[in-house]
XYZ file of C-alpha atoms in Angstrom:
543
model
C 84.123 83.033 75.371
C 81.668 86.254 74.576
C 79.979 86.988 77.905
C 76.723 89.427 77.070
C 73.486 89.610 79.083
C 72.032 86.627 77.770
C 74.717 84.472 78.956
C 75.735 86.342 82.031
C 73.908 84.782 84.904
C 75.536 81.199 83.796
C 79.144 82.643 83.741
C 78.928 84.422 86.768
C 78.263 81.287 88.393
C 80.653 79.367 86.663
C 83.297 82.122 87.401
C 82.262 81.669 91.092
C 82.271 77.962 90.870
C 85.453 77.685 89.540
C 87.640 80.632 91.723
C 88.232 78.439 94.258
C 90.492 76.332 92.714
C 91.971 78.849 90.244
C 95.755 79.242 90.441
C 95.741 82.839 89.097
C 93.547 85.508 87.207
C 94.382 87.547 84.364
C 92.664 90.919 83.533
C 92.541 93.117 80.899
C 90.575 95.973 79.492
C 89.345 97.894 76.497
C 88.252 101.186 77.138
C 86.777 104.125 75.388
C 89.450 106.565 75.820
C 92.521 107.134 77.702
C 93.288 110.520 76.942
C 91.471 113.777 77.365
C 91.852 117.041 75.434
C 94.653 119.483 77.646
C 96.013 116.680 79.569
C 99.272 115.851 78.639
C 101.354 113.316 80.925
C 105.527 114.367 80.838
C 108.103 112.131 81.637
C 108.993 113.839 84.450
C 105.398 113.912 86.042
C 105.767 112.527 90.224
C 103.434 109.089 90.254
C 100.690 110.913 92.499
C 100.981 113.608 89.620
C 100.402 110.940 86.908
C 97.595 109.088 89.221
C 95.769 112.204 89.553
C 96.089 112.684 85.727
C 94.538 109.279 84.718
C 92.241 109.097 87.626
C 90.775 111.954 85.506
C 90.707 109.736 82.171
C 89.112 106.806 84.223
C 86.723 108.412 85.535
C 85.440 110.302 82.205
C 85.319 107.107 80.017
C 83.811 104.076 79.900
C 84.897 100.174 79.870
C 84.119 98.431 76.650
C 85.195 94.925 77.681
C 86.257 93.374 80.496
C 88.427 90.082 80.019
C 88.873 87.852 82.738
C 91.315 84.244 82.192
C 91.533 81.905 84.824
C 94.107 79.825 84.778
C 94.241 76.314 87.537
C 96.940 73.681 87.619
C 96.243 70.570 85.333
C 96.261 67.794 87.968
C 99.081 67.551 90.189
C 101.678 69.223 87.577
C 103.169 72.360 88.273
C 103.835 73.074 84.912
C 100.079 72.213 83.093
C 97.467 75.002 83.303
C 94.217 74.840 82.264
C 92.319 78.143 81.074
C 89.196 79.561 81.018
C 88.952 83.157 78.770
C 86.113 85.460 79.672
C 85.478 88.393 77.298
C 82.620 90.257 79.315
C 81.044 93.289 77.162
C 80.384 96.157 79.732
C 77.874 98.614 78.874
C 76.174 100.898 81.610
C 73.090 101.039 82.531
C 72.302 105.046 82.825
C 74.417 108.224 82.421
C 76.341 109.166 79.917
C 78.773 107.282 77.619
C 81.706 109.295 77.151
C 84.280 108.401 73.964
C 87.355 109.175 72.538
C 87.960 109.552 68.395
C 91.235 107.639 68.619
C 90.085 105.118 70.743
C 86.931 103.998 68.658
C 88.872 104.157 65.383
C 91.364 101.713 67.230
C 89.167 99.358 68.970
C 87.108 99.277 65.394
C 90.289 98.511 63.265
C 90.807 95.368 65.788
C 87.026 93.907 65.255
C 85.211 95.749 67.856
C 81.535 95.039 67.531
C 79.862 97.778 68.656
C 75.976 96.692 67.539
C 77.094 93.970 70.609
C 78.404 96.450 72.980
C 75.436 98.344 72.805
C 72.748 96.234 72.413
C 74.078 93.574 74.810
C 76.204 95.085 77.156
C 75.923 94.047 81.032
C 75.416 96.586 83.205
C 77.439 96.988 86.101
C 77.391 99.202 89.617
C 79.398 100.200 92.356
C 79.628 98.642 95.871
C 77.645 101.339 97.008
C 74.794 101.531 94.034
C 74.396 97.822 94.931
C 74.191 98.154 98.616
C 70.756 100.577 97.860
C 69.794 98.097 95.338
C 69.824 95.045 97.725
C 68.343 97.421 100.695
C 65.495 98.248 97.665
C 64.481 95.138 96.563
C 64.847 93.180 100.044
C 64.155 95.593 102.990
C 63.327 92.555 105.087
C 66.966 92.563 105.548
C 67.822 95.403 106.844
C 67.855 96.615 109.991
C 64.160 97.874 111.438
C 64.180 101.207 111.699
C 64.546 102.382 114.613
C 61.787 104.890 114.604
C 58.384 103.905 113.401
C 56.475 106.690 111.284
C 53.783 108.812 113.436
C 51.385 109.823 111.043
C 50.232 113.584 111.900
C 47.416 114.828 109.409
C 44.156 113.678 110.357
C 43.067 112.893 107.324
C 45.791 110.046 106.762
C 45.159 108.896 110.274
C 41.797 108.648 109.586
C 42.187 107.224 105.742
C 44.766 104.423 107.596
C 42.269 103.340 110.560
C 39.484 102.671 107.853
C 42.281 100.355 106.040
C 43.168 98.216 108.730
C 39.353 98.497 110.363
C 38.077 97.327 106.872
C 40.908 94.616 106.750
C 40.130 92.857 110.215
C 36.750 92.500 108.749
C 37.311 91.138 105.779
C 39.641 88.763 107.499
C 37.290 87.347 110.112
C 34.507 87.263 107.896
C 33.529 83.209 107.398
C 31.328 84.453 104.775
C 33.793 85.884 102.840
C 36.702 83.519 103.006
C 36.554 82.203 99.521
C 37.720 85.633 98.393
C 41.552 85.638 97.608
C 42.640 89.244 97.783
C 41.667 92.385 99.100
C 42.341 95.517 98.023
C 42.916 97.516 101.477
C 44.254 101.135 100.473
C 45.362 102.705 97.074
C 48.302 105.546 99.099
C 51.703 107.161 98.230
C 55.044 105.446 99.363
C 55.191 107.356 102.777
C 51.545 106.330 103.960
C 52.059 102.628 102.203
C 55.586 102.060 104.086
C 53.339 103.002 107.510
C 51.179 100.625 106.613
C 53.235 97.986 105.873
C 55.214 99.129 109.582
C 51.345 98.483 111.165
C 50.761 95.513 109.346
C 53.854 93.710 110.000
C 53.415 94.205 113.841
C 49.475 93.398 113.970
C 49.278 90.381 111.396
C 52.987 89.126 110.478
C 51.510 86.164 108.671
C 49.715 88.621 106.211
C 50.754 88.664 102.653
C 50.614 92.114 101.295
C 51.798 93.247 97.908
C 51.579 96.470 96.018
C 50.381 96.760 92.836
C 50.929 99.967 90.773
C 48.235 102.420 89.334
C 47.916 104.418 86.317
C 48.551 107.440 88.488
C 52.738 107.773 88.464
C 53.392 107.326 92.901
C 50.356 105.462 93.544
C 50.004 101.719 94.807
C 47.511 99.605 95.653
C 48.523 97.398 98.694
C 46.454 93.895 98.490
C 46.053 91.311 100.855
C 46.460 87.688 99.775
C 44.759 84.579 101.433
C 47.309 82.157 100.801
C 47.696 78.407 102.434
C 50.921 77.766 103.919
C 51.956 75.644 101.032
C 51.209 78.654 98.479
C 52.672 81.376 100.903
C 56.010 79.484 100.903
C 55.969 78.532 97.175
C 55.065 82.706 96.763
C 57.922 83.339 98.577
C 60.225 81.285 96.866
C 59.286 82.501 93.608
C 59.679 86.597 94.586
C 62.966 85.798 96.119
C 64.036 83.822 92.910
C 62.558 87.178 90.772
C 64.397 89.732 92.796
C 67.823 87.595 93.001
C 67.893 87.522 89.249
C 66.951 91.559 89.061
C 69.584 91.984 91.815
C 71.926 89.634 90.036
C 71.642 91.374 86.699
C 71.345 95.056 87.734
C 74.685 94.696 89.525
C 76.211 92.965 86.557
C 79.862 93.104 86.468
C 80.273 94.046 89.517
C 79.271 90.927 90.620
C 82.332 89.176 88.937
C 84.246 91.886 90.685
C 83.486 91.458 93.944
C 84.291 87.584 93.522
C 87.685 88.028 92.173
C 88.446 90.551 95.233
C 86.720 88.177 97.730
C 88.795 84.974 96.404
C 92.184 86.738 96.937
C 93.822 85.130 94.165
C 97.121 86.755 92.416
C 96.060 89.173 89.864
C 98.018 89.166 86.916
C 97.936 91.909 83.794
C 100.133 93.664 81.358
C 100.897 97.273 82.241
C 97.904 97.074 84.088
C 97.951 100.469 86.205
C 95.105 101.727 83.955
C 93.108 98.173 84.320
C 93.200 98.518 87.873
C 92.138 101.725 87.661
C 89.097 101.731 85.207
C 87.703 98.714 87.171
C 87.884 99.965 90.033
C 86.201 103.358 89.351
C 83.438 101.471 87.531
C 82.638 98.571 89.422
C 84.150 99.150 92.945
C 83.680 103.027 94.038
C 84.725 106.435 92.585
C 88.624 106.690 92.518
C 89.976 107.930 95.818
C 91.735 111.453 95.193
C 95.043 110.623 96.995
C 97.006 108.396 95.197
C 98.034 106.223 98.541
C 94.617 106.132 99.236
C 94.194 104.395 95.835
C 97.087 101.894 96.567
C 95.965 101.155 99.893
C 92.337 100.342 98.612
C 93.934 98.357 95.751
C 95.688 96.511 97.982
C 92.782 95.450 100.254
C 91.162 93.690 97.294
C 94.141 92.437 95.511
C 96.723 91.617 97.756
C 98.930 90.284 95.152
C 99.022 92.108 91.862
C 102.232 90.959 89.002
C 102.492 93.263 85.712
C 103.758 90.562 83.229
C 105.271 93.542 81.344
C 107.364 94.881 84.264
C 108.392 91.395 84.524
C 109.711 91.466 81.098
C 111.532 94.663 81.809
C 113.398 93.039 84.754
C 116.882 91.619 84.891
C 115.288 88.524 85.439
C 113.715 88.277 82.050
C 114.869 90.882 79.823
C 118.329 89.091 79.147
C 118.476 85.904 76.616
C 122.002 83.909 78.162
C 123.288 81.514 76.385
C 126.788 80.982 74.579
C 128.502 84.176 74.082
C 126.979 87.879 75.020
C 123.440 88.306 76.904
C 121.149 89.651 74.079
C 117.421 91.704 74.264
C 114.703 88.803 74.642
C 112.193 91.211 73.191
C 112.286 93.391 70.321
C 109.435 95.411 72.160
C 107.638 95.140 75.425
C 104.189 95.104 73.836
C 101.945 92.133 75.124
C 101.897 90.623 71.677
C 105.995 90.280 71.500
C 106.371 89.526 74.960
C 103.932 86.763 74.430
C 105.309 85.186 71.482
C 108.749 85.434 72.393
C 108.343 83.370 75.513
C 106.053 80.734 73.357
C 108.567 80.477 71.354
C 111.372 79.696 73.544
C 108.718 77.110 75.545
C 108.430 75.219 71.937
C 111.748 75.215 70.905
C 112.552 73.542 74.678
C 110.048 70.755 74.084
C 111.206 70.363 70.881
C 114.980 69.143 72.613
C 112.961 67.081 74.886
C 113.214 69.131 78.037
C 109.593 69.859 80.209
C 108.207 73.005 79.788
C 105.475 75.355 80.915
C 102.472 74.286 78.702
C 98.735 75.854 78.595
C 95.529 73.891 77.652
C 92.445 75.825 76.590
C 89.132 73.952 78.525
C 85.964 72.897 76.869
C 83.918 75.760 75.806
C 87.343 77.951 75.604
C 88.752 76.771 72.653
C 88.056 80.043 70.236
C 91.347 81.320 71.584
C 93.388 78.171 70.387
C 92.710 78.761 67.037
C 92.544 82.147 66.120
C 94.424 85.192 68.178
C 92.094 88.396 68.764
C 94.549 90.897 69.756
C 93.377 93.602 71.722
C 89.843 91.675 72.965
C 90.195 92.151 75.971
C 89.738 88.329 76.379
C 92.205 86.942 74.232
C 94.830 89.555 75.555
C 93.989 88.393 79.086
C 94.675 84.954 78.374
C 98.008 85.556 76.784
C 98.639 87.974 79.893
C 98.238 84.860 81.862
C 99.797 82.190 79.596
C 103.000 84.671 79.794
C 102.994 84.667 83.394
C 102.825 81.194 83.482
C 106.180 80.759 81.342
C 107.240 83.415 83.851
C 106.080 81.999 87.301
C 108.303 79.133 87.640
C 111.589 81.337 87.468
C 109.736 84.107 88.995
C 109.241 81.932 91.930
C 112.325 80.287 92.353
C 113.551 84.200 92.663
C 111.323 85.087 95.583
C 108.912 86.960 93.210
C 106.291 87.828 95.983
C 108.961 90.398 97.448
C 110.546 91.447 94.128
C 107.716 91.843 92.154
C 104.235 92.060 93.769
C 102.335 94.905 93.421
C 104.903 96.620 90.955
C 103.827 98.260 88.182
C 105.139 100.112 84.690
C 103.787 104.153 84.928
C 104.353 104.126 81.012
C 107.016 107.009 80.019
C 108.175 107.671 83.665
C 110.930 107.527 85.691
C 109.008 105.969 88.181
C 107.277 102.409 88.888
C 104.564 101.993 90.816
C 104.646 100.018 94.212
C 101.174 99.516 95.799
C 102.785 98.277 99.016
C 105.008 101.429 99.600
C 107.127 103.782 98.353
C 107.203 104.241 94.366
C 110.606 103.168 93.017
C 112.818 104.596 90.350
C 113.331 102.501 87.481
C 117.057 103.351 87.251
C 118.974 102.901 90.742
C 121.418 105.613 91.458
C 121.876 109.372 92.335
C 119.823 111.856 90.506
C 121.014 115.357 89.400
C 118.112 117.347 87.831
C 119.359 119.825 85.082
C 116.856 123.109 83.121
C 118.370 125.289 80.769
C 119.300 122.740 78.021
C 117.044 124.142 74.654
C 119.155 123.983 71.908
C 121.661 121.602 73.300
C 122.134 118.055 72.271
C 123.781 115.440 74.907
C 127.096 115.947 74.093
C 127.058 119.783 75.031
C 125.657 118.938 78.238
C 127.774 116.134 78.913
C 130.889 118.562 77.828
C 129.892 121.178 80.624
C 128.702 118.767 83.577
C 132.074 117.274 82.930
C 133.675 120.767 83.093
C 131.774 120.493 86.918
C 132.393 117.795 88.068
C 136.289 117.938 87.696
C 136.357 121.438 89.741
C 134.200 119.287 92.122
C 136.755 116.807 92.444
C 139.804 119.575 92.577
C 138.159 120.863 95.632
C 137.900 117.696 97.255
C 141.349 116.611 96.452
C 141.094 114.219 94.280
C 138.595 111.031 94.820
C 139.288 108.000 96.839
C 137.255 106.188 93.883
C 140.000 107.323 91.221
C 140.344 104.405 89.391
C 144.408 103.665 87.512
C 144.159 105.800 84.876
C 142.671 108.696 86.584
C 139.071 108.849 85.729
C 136.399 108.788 89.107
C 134.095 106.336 88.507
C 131.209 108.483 91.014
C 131.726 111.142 88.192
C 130.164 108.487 85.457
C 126.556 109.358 84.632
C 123.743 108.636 82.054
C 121.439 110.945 80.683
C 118.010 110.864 80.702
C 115.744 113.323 79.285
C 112.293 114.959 80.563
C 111.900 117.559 78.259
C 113.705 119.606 75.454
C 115.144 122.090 78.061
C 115.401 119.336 81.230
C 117.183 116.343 82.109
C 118.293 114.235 84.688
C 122.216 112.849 85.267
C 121.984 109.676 87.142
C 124.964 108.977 88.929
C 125.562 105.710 91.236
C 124.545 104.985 93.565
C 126.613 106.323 96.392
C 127.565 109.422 94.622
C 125.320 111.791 96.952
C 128.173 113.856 97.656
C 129.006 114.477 94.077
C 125.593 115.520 93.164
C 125.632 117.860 96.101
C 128.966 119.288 94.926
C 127.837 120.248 91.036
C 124.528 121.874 92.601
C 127.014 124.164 95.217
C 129.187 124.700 92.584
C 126.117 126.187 90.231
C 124.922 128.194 92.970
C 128.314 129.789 93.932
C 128.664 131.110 90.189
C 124.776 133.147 91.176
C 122.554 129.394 90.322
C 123.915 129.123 86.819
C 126.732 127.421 84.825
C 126.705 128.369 81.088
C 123.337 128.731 81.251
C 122.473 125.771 83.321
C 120.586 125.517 86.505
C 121.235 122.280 88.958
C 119.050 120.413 91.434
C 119.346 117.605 93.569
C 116.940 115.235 91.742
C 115.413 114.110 95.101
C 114.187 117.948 95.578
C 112.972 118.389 92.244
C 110.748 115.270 92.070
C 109.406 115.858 95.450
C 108.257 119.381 94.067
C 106.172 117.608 91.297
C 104.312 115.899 94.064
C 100.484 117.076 94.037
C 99.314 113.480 96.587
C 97.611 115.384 99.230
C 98.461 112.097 101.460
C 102.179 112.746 100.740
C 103.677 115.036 103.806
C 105.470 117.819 102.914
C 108.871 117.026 104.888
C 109.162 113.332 102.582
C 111.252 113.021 99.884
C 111.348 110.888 96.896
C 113.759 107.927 97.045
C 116.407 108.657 94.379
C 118.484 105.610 95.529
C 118.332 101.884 96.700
C-alpha cells in the first residue's frame, strides 16, 4: 500500500490500531545517497570507525521511502502470518534535500516516482521538533511559567490597563450583550502573551482568540461571548484542528514513535543503515559515539534480527540433505535470500509436510501479484516473509541470545552487536601483516610459513603436532584489507603463536623480508576513533 499525505492520517491509525497484536515488524529504506565524495569505507575500518563514517552519509541525505510490514499470527497457528505492507513516501518539510547521482539513477531504474515523492511526500520531525510543536500549538499543557511577565514601559502598561478597563465594560454592559466579539487590543506576541497571563487569572471563562493583521507580528486578541454549549463545541473543534496540524506536521515520526513504543521485534535486511537513517530523521540527530548510538538503539528496539546475517549463519547458510552440505544461496542479496527460502517452503508443501506460509490482508494484495524490488515496501515485506521461514528454526535455536541485535557492517571484519561488544565474523587468533604490495597469497603464505616453523623450533616442537608432523595452531587463512595488508587468522587458542611470529619480526629490527607483524587485537584497537571506547580496551579477536 502507497502511504502519501492524503492517506496518511488513516494509516497512522490503522498502524496504531493494529501494533498491538502484530507478531513482528519489518523495515526498510530507500534513501538518496549512501555515499559521499572522499569517504571511502576499507575493510579494515574498526565498527566505531565505520559508524562515524555513515553517521556522516545519514545525516547528509535524505529518506525517500519508508516501508513498514507487519506481520501477526493467522489465528492460533504458529506457522500462518498475515501481512500488512506500508510503503510511506518521506519528503521533508524545510531544509535542504541533499542527493546522490548514483542513487537517483538507481532508485529511477527500479520505478521510483519522483513527481509522488515530491509532491506528496509526508513530512516528518524529530522527537525534539515535535516536543516545540505540541508546546506551540497547545500551551495549555505545559507547565505555567513560573514567572509571570512584569511589563516595564509605561506606555504598554498604560496601552494594557485601557484593554482590560475597556473589556470589563464591555462585559458588564446589559446594553451591549447582543454583541458577540470584541476586539480588546491589536499588540506584538510579548504584550499579547501578558495579556493572555492577565486574562487567564481575572476571567478564566473568557474566550480569547487572536486574529492576525496585515502588519507581519501583529494580532488582534478578540473576546467571544459564547454559551456554554458553543464554548465546548468551540473547543472541540480547535482541538480537533490542531490534532490534525500536530498529527500531520510530525508525520512519520508519528509511525516512529509507535513502532518504538510497542516494543515489537524489528526485523530488516542488512539493516545497520535503516536503523540509522531513521533514526537521524525521525528520532534525533545521530549520537557521535558509536555506543551511544547502540545504547539509544537499543532503548527503542530492544530486539532487532538482520534476516541477512541470519542467512550468513551456520544455521542457515548450509542446505543438508543426502551427501555434502551445499551454499543455500548463490548471493546474500534480499532478493535470493528471499526466493531461495520460498522455494524450499513450496517444494515442502508440495510432499505434504506443513510449512511456514504468508497471507497478504485486504487492501495489501498489490504485493501478491507483482514484486517491486527495491520499494521500500515490497522489500520490507519479503524482509519479513524471510524471517518468518526463518523464525521457527531460529527459535528452536535460542535466537534471542544468538542473534538479537546482530548486524552485517557490509565489507568488514566485524558485525555489529547493539547489546555489547562488536564481534568478529571469523572466530580465531588474528595476526595483522603490512608490507605485502606486489605479493600474491602464496608469497605470503611461503614466508609466514618460513616463521612460524622457527617459532615452533624455539619452542621445541608443539604439543598440537599432529602424526605426520604438521601443527595444526600453525594453520591459518588469509584475509585481505588492502593491497599491501592482511590479516592471518589462526584458531582459536593459538595466542601464543601469534605472539611468537610478531617477536620473531621484531628481533630481525620489525621486519621479515619486508614484512611487518602485529598482533591483530593491537592493530584493530588502533583503528578505533569511538570517543566512548577507553583507551586501555581491546578488540576481541577471539571467542
Amino acid at each position: 500500500m502507497n502511504v502519501t499525505k492524503s492517506n496518511f492520517p488513516d494509516v497512522a491509525a490503522e498502524i496504531e490500531r493494529l501494533l498491538p497484536t502484530a507478531e513482528f515488524v519489518a523495515i526498510d529504506e530507500e534513501m538518496t545517497g549512501i555515499f559521499l565524495p572522499g569517504l571511502q569505507d576499507f575493510v579494515g575500518d574498526a565498527p566505531s570507525t565505520r559508524y562515524s563514517k555513515m553517521r556522516q552519509v545519514a545525516s547528509n541525505y535524505s529518506v525517500i521511502q519508508f516501508g513498514v510490514a507487519l506481520f501477526a499470527r493467522q489465528g492460533e497457528a504458529d506457522d500462518r502470518y498475515v501481512a500488512r505492507a506500508y510503503n510511506f513516501y518521506v519528503f521533508p518539510s524545510a531544509g535542504p534535500v541533499n542527493m546522490e547521482a548514483s542513487s537517483v539513477h538507481f532508485n529511477s531504474k527500479n520505478g521510483m516516482d519522483w513527481n509522488v515523492w515530491i509532491r506528496e511526500g509526508i513530512p516528518y520531525m524529530t522527537r525534539e521538533q515535535a516536543a516545540r510543536l505540541k508546546l506551540q500549538l497547545f500551551p495549555e499543557e505545559a507547565a505555567a511559567p513560573s514567572k509571570r511577565i512584569q511589563l516595564t514601559s509605561e506606555a504598554d502598561i498604560e496601552n494594557t490597563s485601557k484593554a482590560v478597563a475597556s473589556l470589563k465594560d464591555w462585559l458588564s454592559d446589559d446594553a451591549r450583550g447582543d454583541e458577540k466579539e470584541f476586539e480588546i487590543i491589536t499588540a506584538n506576541g510579548y504584550l499579547r502573551r501578558f495579556m493572555h497571563e492577565t486574562l487567564r487569572d481575572d476571567f478564566p471563562d473568557l474566550v480569547v482568540e487572536s486574529r492576525p493583521t496585515k502588519i507581519r507580528g501583529l494580532s488582534t486578541m478578540v473576546a467571544l461571548r459564547l454559551t456554554e454549549a458553543e464554548r465546548m463545541e468551540r473547543s472541540a473543534k480547535l482541538r480537533a484542528e490542531k490534532e490534525a496540524e500536530f498529527n500531520m506536521k510530525v508525520g512519520v515520526r508519528r509511525v516512529f514513535a509507535a513502532l518504538a513504543n510497542a516494543k515489537k521485534p524489528i526485523i530488516g535486511h542488512a539493516c545497520l543503515y535503516d536503523l540509522m537513517f531513521a533514526f537521524s530523521h525521525f528520532e534525533a540527530s545521530l549520537p557521535e559515539s558509536f555506543a551511544d548510538f547502540k545504547q539509544a538503539v537499543c532503548e527503542l528496539f530492544p530486539t532487532v534480527y538482520d534476516t541477512q546475517l541470519l542467512a550468513r549463519s551456520d544455521l542457515f547458510k548450509l542446505k543438508t540433505g543426502s551427501g555434502e552440505p551445499q551454499q543455500r544461496f548463490k548471493s546474500f542479496a534480499l532478493g535470493e535470500v528471499h526466493r531461495v527460502l520460498q522455494e524450499e517452503a513450496a517444494a515442502t508443501k508440495a510432499e505434504g509436510n506443513e510449512v511456514v506460509e504468508v497471507a497478504l490482508a485486504e487492501g495489501h494484495e498489490r504485493y501478491a501479484t507483482a514484486a517491486a524490488y527495491h520499494e521500500a515496501g515490497f522489500d520490507a515485506y519479503i524482509t519479513g516473509c524471510a524471517f518468518a521461514y526463518m523464525a521457527r528454526h531460529l527459535l528452536a535455536n535460542q535466537g534471542d541470545m544468538r542473534f538479537n541485535g546482530r548486524l552485517v557492517l557490509f565489507r568488514n571484519f566485524f558485525n555489529v552487536n547493539l547489546h555489547g561488544e562488536d564481534e568478529l565474523i571469523i572466530d580465531g587468533v588474528y595476526l595483522h601483516t603490512r608490507g605485502l604490495t606486489g605479493r600474491n597469497a602464496m608469497e605470503f603464505t611461503t614466508v609466514l610459513q618460513s616463521i612460524l616453523k622457527n617459532v615452533r623450533t624455539k619452542r621445541g616442537g608443539s604439543e598440537m603436532d599432529t602424526s605426520d608432523g604438521k601443527a595444526q595452531e600453525d594453520s591459518f587463512q588469509i584475509r585481505w584489507i588492502d593491497d599491501d595488508s592482511a590479516f592471518a587468522i589462526f584458531p582459536p587458542g593459538a595466542e601464543e603463536v601469534v605472539a611468537g611470529v610478531c617477536q620473531e619480526a621484531q628481533a630481525a629490527g620489525g621486519h621479515v623480508d619486508g614484512l611487518s607483524f602485529l598482533p591483530g587485537a593491537d592493530w584493530l584497537q588502533s583503528q578505533t576513533t569511538d570517543p566512548a571506547e577507553p583507551s586501555k580496551k581491546k578488540a576481541r579477536t577471539s571467542e
